């Protein structure tokens, strides 16, 4: 092992380990945004998982701040922001822009849900993809979304490195 090698064996990471890394990164980013005064509050509910062909597999969720639980209904995978990202395979704001009133009124229209496709090329399997989705609610929708992107891009990066560790890096 050289000083340039990662200190983590990505091949041994579970989905739970990867999710924890993503949610930790989201918490750090959100805390920084709150501390800098960018947000209109200090509480947030966030959920992340895998969304494929309209199916949802939750990997994890976290509550930030004293009122975070109050926002859980708005990120529900059936009736909240997350449902739009799962159903249409795009961010909630993009779905509302493109589809307008066909998106039901209420949380399904609100900014804060993200659909993110992680991609990696491996020796054994060539190109691999995994569709991640998540939603957050609690502050301005764009900062909700930024917090979710932070989680999902970190989760996607760890997943990609795990696939390369397991199936070979080109």
PDB file of C-alpha atoms in Angstrom:
ATOM      1  CA  UNK A   1       0.000   0.000   0.000  1.00  0.00           C
ATOM      2  CA  UNK A   2       1.342   3.419  -0.968  1.00  0.00           C
ATOM      3  CA  UNK A   3       0.394   6.816   0.379  1.00  0.00           C
ATOM      4  CA  UNK A   4      -1.766   7.238  -2.746  1.00  0.00           C
ATOM      5  CA  UNK A   5      -3.901   4.167  -2.060  1.00  0.00           C
ATOM      6  CA  UNK A   6      -7.264   4.639  -0.321  1.00  0.00           C
ATOM      7  CA  UNK A   7      -7.268   3.697   3.337  1.00  0.00           C
ATOM      8  CA  UNK A   8     -10.606   1.936   2.885  1.00  0.00           C
ATOM      9  CA  UNK A   9     -11.164  -1.452   1.284  1.00  0.00           C
ATOM     10  CA  UNK A  10     -14.120  -0.489  -0.903  1.00  0.00           C
ATOM     11  CA  UNK A  11     -14.644  -4.116  -1.910  1.00  0.00           C
ATOM     12  CA  UNK A  12     -15.646  -4.976   1.656  1.00  0.00           C
ATOM     13  CA  UNK A  13     -18.112  -2.115   2.077  1.00  0.00           C
ATOM     14  CA  UNK A  14     -21.775  -3.044   2.446  1.00  0.00           C
ATOM     15  CA  UNK A  15     -24.659  -0.953   1.137  1.00  0.00           C
ATOM     16  CA  UNK A  16     -25.165   0.093   4.752  1.00  0.00           C
ATOM     17  CA  UNK A  17     -21.547   1.303   5.045  1.00  0.00           C
ATOM     18  CA  UNK A  18     -21.844   3.180   1.776  1.00  0.00           C
ATOM     19  CA  UNK A  19     -25.143   4.767   2.803  1.00  0.00           C
ATOM     20  CA  UNK A  20     -23.678   5.882   6.122  1.00  0.00           C
ATOM     21  CA  UNK A  21     -20.833   7.624   4.281  1.00  0.00           C
ATOM     22  CA  UNK A  22     -23.326   9.417   2.039  1.00  0.00           C
ATOM     23  CA  UNK A  23     -25.586  10.520   4.879  1.00  0.00           C
ATOM     24  CA  UNK A  24     -22.586  11.712   6.889  1.00  0.00           C
ATOM     25  CA  UNK A  25     -21.435  13.841   3.951  1.00  0.00           C
ATOM     26  CA  UNK A  26     -24.975  15.234   3.643  1.00  0.00           C
ATOM     27  CA  UNK A  27     -25.077  16.089   7.345  1.00  0.00           C
ATOM     28  CA  UNK A  28     -21.740  17.903   7.133  1.00  0.00           C
ATOM     29  CA  UNK A  29     -22.847  19.879   4.067  1.00  0.00           C
ATOM     30  CA  UNK A  30     -26.228  20.738   5.605  1.00  0.00           C
ATOM     31  CA  UNK A  31     -24.650  21.817   8.887  1.00  0.00           C
ATOM     32  CA  UNK A  32     -22.279  24.077   6.939  1.00  0.00           C
ATOM     33  CA  UNK A  33     -25.174  25.584   4.964  1.00  0.00           C
ATOM     34  CA  UNK A  34     -27.099  26.264   8.189  1.00  0.00           C
ATOM     35  CA  UNK A  35     -24.005  27.759   9.843  1.00  0.00           C
ATOM     36  CA  UNK A  36     -23.392  30.065   6.877  1.00  0.00           C
ATOM     37  CA  UNK A  37     -26.993  31.287   7.030  1.00  0.00           C
ATOM     38  CA  UNK A  38     -27.967  29.902   3.625  1.00  0.00           C
ATOM     39  CA  UNK A  39     -31.073  28.107   4.867  1.00  0.00           C
ATOM     40  CA  UNK A  40     -34.340  29.277   6.381  1.00  0.00           C
ATOM     41  CA  UNK A  41     -34.162  26.669   9.139  1.00  0.00           C
ATOM     42  CA  UNK A  42     -31.950  24.131  10.868  1.00  0.00           C
ATOM     43  CA  UNK A  43     -33.976  20.928  10.503  1.00  0.00           C
ATOM     44  CA  UNK A  44     -34.273  18.431   7.693  1.00  0.00           C
ATOM     45  CA  UNK A  45     -35.491  14.916   6.921  1.00  0.00           C
ATOM     46  CA  UNK A  46     -33.605  12.971   4.235  1.00  0.00           C
ATOM     47  CA  UNK A  47     -34.095   9.532   2.692  1.00  0.00           C
ATOM     48  CA  UNK A  48     -31.885   7.750   0.136  1.00  0.00           C
ATOM     49  CA  UNK A  49     -32.111   4.485  -1.742  1.00  0.00           C
ATOM     50  CA  UNK A  50     -32.134   2.641  -5.038  1.00  0.00           C
ATOM     51  CA  UNK A  51     -34.870   3.348  -7.583  1.00  0.00           C
ATOM     52  CA  UNK A  52     -35.163   1.109 -10.610  1.00  0.00           C
ATOM     53  CA  UNK A  53     -38.093   0.677 -12.994  1.00  0.00           C
ATOM     54  CA  UNK A  54     -40.425   2.436 -10.570  1.00  0.00           C
ATOM     55  CA  UNK A  55     -39.424   0.199  -7.659  1.00  0.00           C
ATOM     56  CA  UNK A  56     -37.988   1.610  -4.437  1.00  0.00           C
ATOM     57  CA  UNK A  57     -35.460   0.078  -2.037  1.00  0.00           C
ATOM     58  CA  UNK A  58     -34.707   2.400   0.866  1.00  0.00           C
ATOM     59  CA  UNK A  59     -31.094   2.294   2.008  1.00  0.00           C
ATOM     60  CA  UNK A  60     -31.302   4.829   4.811  1.00  0.00           C
ATOM     61  CA  UNK A  61     -32.755   7.976   6.264  1.00  0.00           C
ATOM     62  CA  UNK A  62     -31.682  10.593   8.738  1.00  0.00           C
ATOM     63  CA  UNK A  63     -33.161  13.477  10.669  1.00  0.00           C
ATOM     64  CA  UNK A  64     -31.154  16.673  11.144  1.00  0.00           C
ATOM     65  CA  UNK A  65     -32.128  19.308  13.701  1.00  0.00           C
ATOM     66  CA  UNK A  66     -34.843  19.512  16.342  1.00  0.00           C
ATOM     67  CA  UNK A  67     -37.842  19.544  13.964  1.00  0.00           C
ATOM     68  CA  UNK A  68     -36.581  17.156  11.283  1.00  0.00           C
ATOM     69  CA  UNK A  69     -39.280  14.567  11.966  1.00  0.00           C
ATOM     70  CA  UNK A  70     -41.933  17.126  11.051  1.00  0.00           C
ATOM     71  CA  UNK A  71     -40.796  16.884   7.421  1.00  0.00           C
ATOM     72  CA  UNK A  72     -40.998  13.098   7.008  1.00  0.00           C
ATOM     73  CA  UNK A  73     -44.442  13.155   5.302  1.00  0.00           C
ATOM     74  CA  UNK A  74     -43.044  15.358   2.524  1.00  0.00           C
ATOM     75  CA  UNK A  75     -40.405  12.823   1.469  1.00  0.00           C
ATOM     76  CA  UNK A  76     -42.635   9.754   1.405  1.00  0.00           C
ATOM     77  CA  UNK A  77     -41.983   7.365  -1.483  1.00  0.00           C
ATOM     78  CA  UNK A  78     -45.713   7.036  -2.237  1.00  0.00           C
ATOM     79  CA  UNK A  79     -47.099  10.554  -1.724  1.00  0.00           C
ATOM     80  CA  UNK A  80     -44.160  12.904  -1.223  1.00  0.00           C
ATOM     81  CA  UNK A  81     -41.305  14.408  -3.214  1.00  0.00           C
ATOM     82  CA  UNK A  82     -39.561  11.060  -3.568  1.00  0.00           C
ATOM     83  CA  UNK A  83     -42.491   9.504  -5.427  1.00  0.00           C
ATOM     84  CA  UNK A  84     -41.987  11.893  -8.343  1.00  0.00           C
ATOM     85  CA  UNK A  85     -38.279  11.088  -8.692  1.00  0.00           C
ATOM     86  CA  UNK A  86     -39.003   7.353  -8.569  1.00  0.00           C
ATOM     87  CA  UNK A  87     -41.912   7.456 -11.019  1.00  0.00           C
ATOM     88  CA  UNK A  88     -40.316   9.712 -13.649  1.00  0.00           C
ATOM     89  CA  UNK A  89     -36.607   9.020 -13.119  1.00  0.00           C
ATOM     90  CA  UNK A  90     -35.727  12.721 -12.826  1.00  0.00           C
ATOM     91  CA  UNK A  91     -35.433  15.339 -10.096  1.00  0.00           C
ATOM     92  CA  UNK A  92     -38.770  16.510  -8.704  1.00  0.00           C
ATOM     93  CA  UNK A  93     -38.291  20.035 -10.017  1.00  0.00           C
ATOM     94  CA  UNK A  94     -37.527  18.781 -13.549  1.00  0.00           C
ATOM     95  CA  UNK A  95     -40.605  16.546 -13.487  1.00  0.00           C
ATOM     96  CA  UNK A  96     -42.814  19.457 -12.465  1.00  0.00           C
ATOM     97  CA  UNK A  97     -41.284  21.742 -15.091  1.00  0.00           C
ATOM     98  CA  UNK A  98     -41.787  19.163 -17.848  1.00  0.00           C
ATOM     99  CA  UNK A  99     -45.127  17.701 -16.753  1.00  0.00           C
ATOM    100  CA  UNK A 100     -46.812  20.638 -14.990  1.00  0.00           C
ATOM    101  CA  UNK A 101     -50.227  19.926 -13.558  1.00  0.00           C
ATOM    102  CA  UNK A 102     -50.020  16.198 -14.277  1.00  0.00           C
ATOM    103  CA  UNK A 103     -47.877  16.109 -11.113  1.00  0.00           C
ATOM    104  CA  UNK A 104     -50.378  16.143  -8.202  1.00  0.00           C
ATOM    105  CA  UNK A 105     -50.508  19.268  -6.052  1.00  0.00           C
ATOM    106  CA  UNK A 106     -48.579  19.148  -2.802  1.00  0.00           C
ATOM    107  CA  UNK A 107     -45.230  17.573  -1.968  1.00  0.00           C
ATOM    108  CA  UNK A 108     -44.913  15.656  -5.256  1.00  0.00           C
ATOM    109  CA  UNK A 109     -44.415  19.010  -7.005  1.00  0.00           C
ATOM    110  CA  UNK A 110     -41.948  20.401  -4.510  1.00  0.00           C
ATOM    111  CA  UNK A 111     -38.241  20.771  -5.142  1.00  0.00           C
ATOM    112  CA  UNK A 112     -36.097  18.406  -3.112  1.00  0.00           C
ATOM    113  CA  UNK A 113     -36.095  14.961  -4.712  1.00  0.00           C
ATOM    114  CA  UNK A 114     -33.174  13.702  -6.789  1.00  0.00           C
ATOM    115  CA  UNK A 115     -32.699  10.862  -9.249  1.00  0.00           C
ATOM    116  CA  UNK A 116     -29.012  10.077  -9.829  1.00  0.00           C
ATOM    117  CA  UNK A 117     -27.448   7.368 -11.994  1.00  0.00           C
ATOM    118  CA  UNK A 118     -23.970   6.248 -10.936  1.00  0.00           C
ATOM    119  CA  UNK A 119     -21.828   4.695 -13.665  1.00  0.00           C
ATOM    120  CA  UNK A 120     -18.585   2.746 -13.575  1.00  0.00           C
ATOM    121  CA  UNK A 121     -16.561   0.667 -16.010  1.00  0.00           C
ATOM    122  CA  UNK A 122     -15.136  -2.639 -14.762  1.00  0.00           C
ATOM    123  CA  UNK A 123     -12.976  -5.341 -16.314  1.00  0.00           C
ATOM    124  CA  UNK A 124     -15.430  -8.216 -15.743  1.00  0.00           C
ATOM    125  CA  UNK A 125     -18.748  -6.512 -16.468  1.00  0.00           C
ATOM    126  CA  UNK A 126     -17.919  -3.516 -18.624  1.00  0.00           C
ATOM    127  CA  UNK A 127     -20.146  -0.549 -17.891  1.00  0.00           C
ATOM    128  CA  UNK A 128     -22.345  -0.877 -14.796  1.00  0.00           C
ATOM    129  CA  UNK A 129     -25.029   1.518 -13.579  1.00  0.00           C
ATOM    130  CA  UNK A 130     -27.104   1.889 -10.470  1.00  0.00           C
ATOM    131  CA  UNK A 131     -30.055   4.254 -10.125  1.00  0.00           C
ATOM    132  CA  UNK A 132     -30.142   6.096  -6.828  1.00  0.00           C
ATOM    133  CA  UNK A 133     -32.877   8.388  -5.587  1.00  0.00           C
ATOM    134  CA  UNK A 134     -33.484  10.433  -2.503  1.00  0.00           C
ATOM    135  CA  UNK A 135     -35.431  13.328  -1.123  1.00  0.00           C
ATOM    136  CA  UNK A 136     -35.075  15.894   1.614  1.00  0.00           C
ATOM    137  CA  UNK A 137     -37.428  18.420   3.115  1.00  0.00           C
ATOM    138  CA  UNK A 138     -37.039  21.085   5.739  1.00  0.00           C
ATOM    139  CA  UNK A 139     -35.531  24.205   4.220  1.00  0.00           C
ATOM    140  CA  UNK A 140     -35.656  25.875   0.813  1.00  0.00           C
ATOM    141  CA  UNK A 141     -36.237  23.203  -1.827  1.00  0.00           C
ATOM    142  CA  UNK A 142     -32.987  23.895  -3.646  1.00  0.00           C
ATOM    143  CA  UNK A 143     -30.983  23.373  -0.451  1.00  0.00           C
ATOM    144  CA  UNK A 144     -33.043  20.257   0.271  1.00  0.00           C
ATOM    145  CA  UNK A 145     -31.974  19.049  -3.174  1.00  0.00           C
ATOM    146  CA  UNK A 146     -28.333  20.062  -2.673  1.00  0.00           C
ATOM    147  CA  UNK A 147     -28.224  17.991   0.514  1.00  0.00           C
ATOM    148  CA  UNK A 148     -29.619  14.957  -1.326  1.00  0.00           C
ATOM    149  CA  UNK A 149     -27.138  15.387  -4.189  1.00  0.00           C
ATOM    150  CA  UNK A 150     -24.328  15.447  -1.620  1.00  0.00           C
ATOM    151  CA  UNK A 151     -25.516  12.131  -0.189  1.00  0.00           C
ATOM    152  CA  UNK A 152     -26.184  10.440  -3.524  1.00  0.00           C
ATOM    153  CA  UNK A 153     -23.001  11.493  -5.287  1.00  0.00           C
ATOM    154  CA  UNK A 154     -20.965  10.220  -2.331  1.00  0.00           C
ATOM    155  CA  UNK A 155     -22.966   6.980  -2.301  1.00  0.00           C
ATOM    156  CA  UNK A 156     -22.494   6.649  -6.066  1.00  0.00           C
ATOM    157  CA  UNK A 157     -18.745   7.214  -5.796  1.00  0.00           C
ATOM    158  CA  UNK A 158     -18.352   4.587  -3.069  1.00  0.00           C
ATOM    159  CA  UNK A 159     -20.521   2.117  -5.001  1.00  0.00           C
ATOM    160  CA  UNK A 160     -18.430   2.684  -8.157  1.00  0.00           C
ATOM    161  CA  UNK A 161     -15.176   2.097  -6.284  1.00  0.00           C
ATOM    162  CA  UNK A 162     -16.657  -1.029  -4.720  1.00  0.00           C
ATOM    163  CA  UNK A 163     -17.574  -2.380  -8.176  1.00  0.00           C
ATOM    164  CA  UNK A 164     -14.035  -1.672  -9.431  1.00  0.00           C
ATOM    165  CA  UNK A 165     -12.554  -3.385  -6.371  1.00  0.00           C
ATOM    166  CA  UNK A 166     -14.757  -6.439  -6.936  1.00  0.00           C
ATOM    167  CA  UNK A 167     -14.686  -6.641 -10.738  1.00  0.00           C
ATOM    168  CA  UNK A 168     -11.472  -4.935 -11.752  1.00  0.00           C
ATOM    169  CA  UNK A 169     -10.539  -1.407 -12.628  1.00  0.00           C
ATOM    170  CA  UNK A 170      -9.675  -0.539 -16.214  1.00  0.00           C
TER     171      UNK A 170
END
